[in-house]
Amino acid sequence: MTVSDHRLQDAIDTLKDSGVRITPQRHAVLEFLLNSMTHPTADEIYKALERKFPNMSVATVYNNLRVFREIGLVRELTYGDSSSRFDCNTSDHYHAICDSCGKIVDFHYPSLNEVESLAEQVTGFTVSHHRMEVYGTCSHCNAKTAH
Ligand SMILES: [Zn+2]
Ligand SMILES: [Zn+2]
């Protein structure tokens, strides 16, 4: 068993424990997400799987992603535009985003808890979470423009 097989099995167990039926499409969406390190959009998942499941619609993909999100298997990253991206790495981590190709890369950094408590003091909010992103040009895009 590879690492992602283990993660897939864990995720399937979580779905079963939550009483979610495992359809072949649901299984495929989950597997694609777990194997993808790219934080895909629903559209990208749909395009990757449409040949295998000609009857599947983008709405089906969205529904599955919503179910996964409610159970806590994926995080939805909204960027205020058309498409949310989906992240199956639910451990605390931050993102580096390429301005040029839109790629999102995970990186780990100690969670910025002080920022949350300072924000609570200053604003009176009860802070639930935060997101931190750095932007720039990824190594792939840098290499493309280097020559
Ligand atoms: Zn890039
Ligand atoms: Zn991520």
mmCIF file of C-alpha atoms and ligand atoms in Angstrom:
data_model
loop_
_atom_site.group_PDB
_atom_site.id
_atom_site.type_symbol
_atom_site.label_atom_id
_atom_site.label_comp_id
_atom_site.label_asym_id
_atom_site.label_seq_id
_atom_site.Cartn_x
_atom_site.Cartn_y
_atom_site.Cartn_z
ATOM 1 C CA MET A 1 0.000 0.000 0.000
ATOM 2 C CA THR A 2 1.293 3.418 -0.891
ATOM 3 C CA VAL A 3 0.884 6.420 1.362
ATOM 4 C CA SER A 4 -2.003 7.733 -0.692
ATOM 5 C CA ASP A 5 -3.724 4.318 -0.561
ATOM 6 C CA HIS A 6 -3.630 4.613 3.205
ATOM 7 C CA ARG A 7 -5.045 8.105 3.065
ATOM 8 C CA LEU A 8 -7.733 6.962 0.663
ATOM 9 C CA GLN A 9 -8.690 4.090 2.967
ATOM 10 C CA ASP A 10 -8.760 6.455 5.964
ATOM 11 C CA ALA A 11 -10.941 8.886 4.058
ATOM 12 C CA ILE A 12 -13.307 6.105 2.993
ATOM 13 C CA ASP A 13 -13.548 4.918 6.598
ATOM 14 C CA THR A 14 -14.384 8.485 7.643
ATOM 15 C CA LEU A 15 -17.124 8.633 5.019
ATOM 16 C CA LYS A 16 -18.547 5.291 6.152
ATOM 17 C CA ASP A 17 -18.471 6.387 9.789
ATOM 18 C CA SER A 18 -20.419 9.471 8.782
ATOM 19 C CA GLY A 19 -23.019 7.352 7.019
ATOM 20 C CA VAL A 20 -22.066 8.561 3.538
ATOM 21 C CA ARG A 21 -22.631 6.099 0.728
ATOM 22 C CA ILE A 22 -19.531 5.410 -1.371
ATOM 23 C CA THR A 23 -20.556 5.624 -5.011
ATOM 24 C CA PRO A 24 -17.967 4.932 -7.737
ATOM 25 C CA GLN A 25 -17.995 8.627 -8.662
ATOM 26 C CA ARG A 26 -17.552 9.695 -5.071
ATOM 27 C CA HIS A 27 -14.670 7.272 -4.752
ATOM 28 C CA ALA A 28 -13.068 8.647 -7.923
ATOM 29 C CA VAL A 29 -13.399 12.290 -6.839
ATOM 30 C CA LEU A 30 -11.857 11.445 -3.494
ATOM 31 C CA GLU A 31 -9.024 9.488 -5.042
ATOM 32 C CA PHE A 32 -8.286 12.280 -7.501
ATOM 33 C CA LEU A 33 -8.173 14.838 -4.683
ATOM 34 C CA LEU A 34 -5.875 12.746 -2.534
ATOM 35 C CA ASN A 35 -3.475 12.141 -5.407
ATOM 36 C CA SER A 36 -3.509 15.751 -6.478
ATOM 37 C CA MET A 37 -1.191 18.177 -4.771
ATOM 38 C CA THR A 38 -2.437 21.030 -6.902
ATOM 39 C CA HIS A 39 -5.566 22.161 -5.012
ATOM 40 C CA PRO A 40 -7.867 21.592 -7.980
ATOM 41 C CA THR A 41 -11.095 23.412 -8.756
ATOM 42 C CA ALA A 42 -14.333 21.433 -9.175
ATOM 43 C CA ASP A 43 -14.010 22.084 -12.892
ATOM 44 C CA GLU A 44 -10.544 20.564 -13.049
ATOM 45 C CA ILE A 45 -11.738 17.486 -11.175
ATOM 46 C CA TYR A 46 -14.688 17.214 -13.532
ATOM 47 C CA LYS A 47 -12.451 17.463 -16.610
ATOM 48 C CA ALA A 48 -10.075 14.851 -15.234
ATOM 49 C CA LEU A 49 -12.880 12.372 -14.582
ATOM 50 C CA GLU A 50 -15.412 13.059 -17.325
ATOM 51 C CA ARG A 51 -14.029 10.425 -19.672
ATOM 52 C CA LYS A 52 -14.307 7.763 -16.992
ATOM 53 C CA PHE A 53 -17.784 8.922 -15.919
ATOM 54 C CA PRO A 54 -19.554 10.358 -18.986
ATOM 55 C CA ASN A 55 -22.790 10.761 -17.023
ATOM 56 C CA MET A 56 -21.225 12.803 -14.286
ATOM 57 C CA SER A 57 -21.909 16.535 -14.213
ATOM 58 C CA VAL A 58 -19.962 19.391 -12.632
ATOM 59 C CA ALA A 59 -22.858 19.638 -10.165
ATOM 60 C CA THR A 60 -22.175 16.062 -9.059
ATOM 61 C CA VAL A 61 -18.551 16.941 -8.442
ATOM 62 C CA TYR A 62 -19.633 19.977 -6.423
ATOM 63 C CA ASN A 63 -22.077 17.911 -4.393
ATOM 64 C CA ASN A 64 -19.389 15.389 -3.564
ATOM 65 C CA LEU A 65 -16.970 18.132 -2.601
ATOM 66 C CA ARG A 66 -19.610 19.673 -0.348
ATOM 67 C CA VAL A 67 -20.129 16.329 1.389
ATOM 68 C CA PHE A 68 -16.359 15.932 1.857
ATOM 69 C CA ARG A 69 -16.108 19.465 3.203
ATOM 70 C CA GLU A 70 -18.913 18.982 5.711
ATOM 71 C CA ILE A 71 -17.206 15.867 7.055
ATOM 72 C CA GLY A 72 -13.897 17.684 7.231
ATOM 73 C CA LEU A 73 -12.053 15.694 4.553
ATOM 74 C CA VAL A 74 -11.326 18.724 2.409
ATOM 75 C CA ARG A 75 -11.013 22.435 2.848
ATOM 76 C CA GLU A 76 -12.498 24.870 0.427
ATOM 77 C CA LEU A 77 -10.324 27.814 -0.505
ATOM 78 C CA THR A 78 -12.403 30.651 -1.857
ATOM 79 C CA TYR A 79 -10.748 33.543 -3.619
ATOM 80 C CA GLY A 80 -13.728 35.800 -4.157
ATOM 81 C CA ASP A 81 -13.905 34.832 -7.811
ATOM 82 C CA SER A 82 -15.679 32.135 -9.778
ATOM 83 C CA SER A 83 -13.825 29.069 -8.642
ATOM 84 C CA SER A 84 -13.036 27.629 -5.255
ATOM 85 C CA ARG A 85 -10.076 25.354 -4.902
ATOM 86 C CA PHE A 86 -10.169 22.205 -2.830
ATOM 87 C CA ASP A 87 -7.449 21.100 -0.484
ATOM 88 C CA CYS A 88 -7.365 17.608 0.965
ATOM 89 C CA ASN A 89 -4.482 18.494 3.252
ATOM 90 C CA THR A 90 -6.483 19.391 6.350
ATOM 91 C CA SER A 91 -3.501 19.778 8.648
ATOM 92 C CA ASP A 92 -2.495 23.348 9.447
ATOM 93 C CA HIS A 93 -0.457 24.731 6.620
ATOM 94 C CA TYR A 94 -0.027 27.815 4.510
ATOM 95 C CA HIS A 95 0.046 28.432 0.785
ATOM 96 C CA ALA A 96 2.378 29.964 -1.742
ATOM 97 C CA ILE A 97 0.495 31.018 -4.862
ATOM 98 C CA CYS A 98 2.046 31.667 -8.268
ATOM 99 C CA ASP A 99 0.896 34.942 -9.857
ATOM 100 C CA SER A 100 1.778 33.577 -13.233
ATOM 101 C CA CYS A 101 0.202 30.102 -13.462
ATOM 102 C CA GLY A 102 -2.003 30.063 -10.350
ATOM 103 C CA LYS A 103 -0.311 27.038 -8.837
ATOM 104 C CA ILE A 104 -0.778 26.630 -5.072
ATOM 105 C CA VAL A 105 2.006 24.993 -3.088
ATOM 106 C CA ASP A 106 1.736 23.932 0.561
ATOM 107 C CA PHE A 107 4.279 24.917 3.132
ATOM 108 C CA HIS A 108 4.416 24.457 6.859
ATOM 109 C CA TYR A 109 5.093 27.180 9.360
ATOM 110 C CA PRO A 110 4.204 27.343 13.041
ATOM 111 C CA SER A 111 0.590 28.431 13.275
ATOM 112 C CA LEU A 112 0.284 32.179 13.821
ATOM 113 C CA ASN A 113 -1.788 31.939 16.995
ATOM 114 C CA GLU A 114 -0.523 35.286 18.295
ATOM 115 C CA VAL A 115 -2.084 36.987 15.294
ATOM 116 C CA GLU A 116 -5.427 35.440 16.142
ATOM 117 C CA SER A 117 -5.330 36.531 19.774
ATOM 118 C CA LEU A 118 -4.132 40.026 18.886
ATOM 119 C CA ALA A 119 -6.932 40.315 16.329
ATOM 120 C CA GLU A 120 -9.453 39.260 18.987
ATOM 121 C CA GLN A 121 -8.170 41.914 21.392
ATOM 122 C CA VAL A 122 -8.112 44.667 18.799
ATOM 123 C CA THR A 123 -11.356 43.913 16.990
ATOM 124 C CA GLY A 124 -13.503 42.186 19.606
ATOM 125 C CA PHE A 125 -14.018 39.324 17.148
ATOM 126 C CA THR A 126 -14.116 35.717 18.192
ATOM 127 C CA VAL A 127 -11.608 34.465 15.636
ATOM 128 C CA SER A 128 -12.341 31.039 14.155
ATOM 129 C CA HIS A 129 -9.390 30.640 11.803
ATOM 130 C CA HIS A 130 -7.048 32.459 9.511
ATOM 131 C CA ARG A 131 -5.438 32.024 6.138
ATOM 132 C CA MET A 132 -1.998 33.174 5.154
ATOM 133 C CA GLU A 133 -0.726 33.201 1.619
ATOM 134 C CA VAL A 134 2.434 34.345 -0.023
ATOM 135 C CA TYR A 135 2.435 35.315 -3.689
ATOM 136 C CA GLY A 136 5.143 35.307 -6.293
ATOM 137 C CA THR A 137 6.444 33.319 -9.237
ATOM 138 C CA CYS A 138 6.889 29.567 -8.898
ATOM 139 C CA SER A 139 10.152 27.855 -9.800
ATOM 140 C CA HIS A 140 8.623 26.394 -12.946
ATOM 141 C CA CYS A 141 7.507 29.802 -14.233
ATOM 142 C CA ASN A 142 10.824 31.325 -13.201
ATOM 143 C CA ALA A 143 12.660 28.715 -15.238
ATOM 144 C CA LYS A 144 10.456 29.437 -18.257
ATOM 145 C CA THR A 145 11.272 33.147 -18.268
ATOM 146 C CA ALA A 146 14.959 32.667 -17.451
ATOM 147 C CA HIS A 147 15.970 32.052 -21.054
HETATM 148 ZN ZN ZN B 1 3.880 29.313 -11.872
HETATM 149 ZN ZN ZN B 2 -2.927 23.274 0.831
#
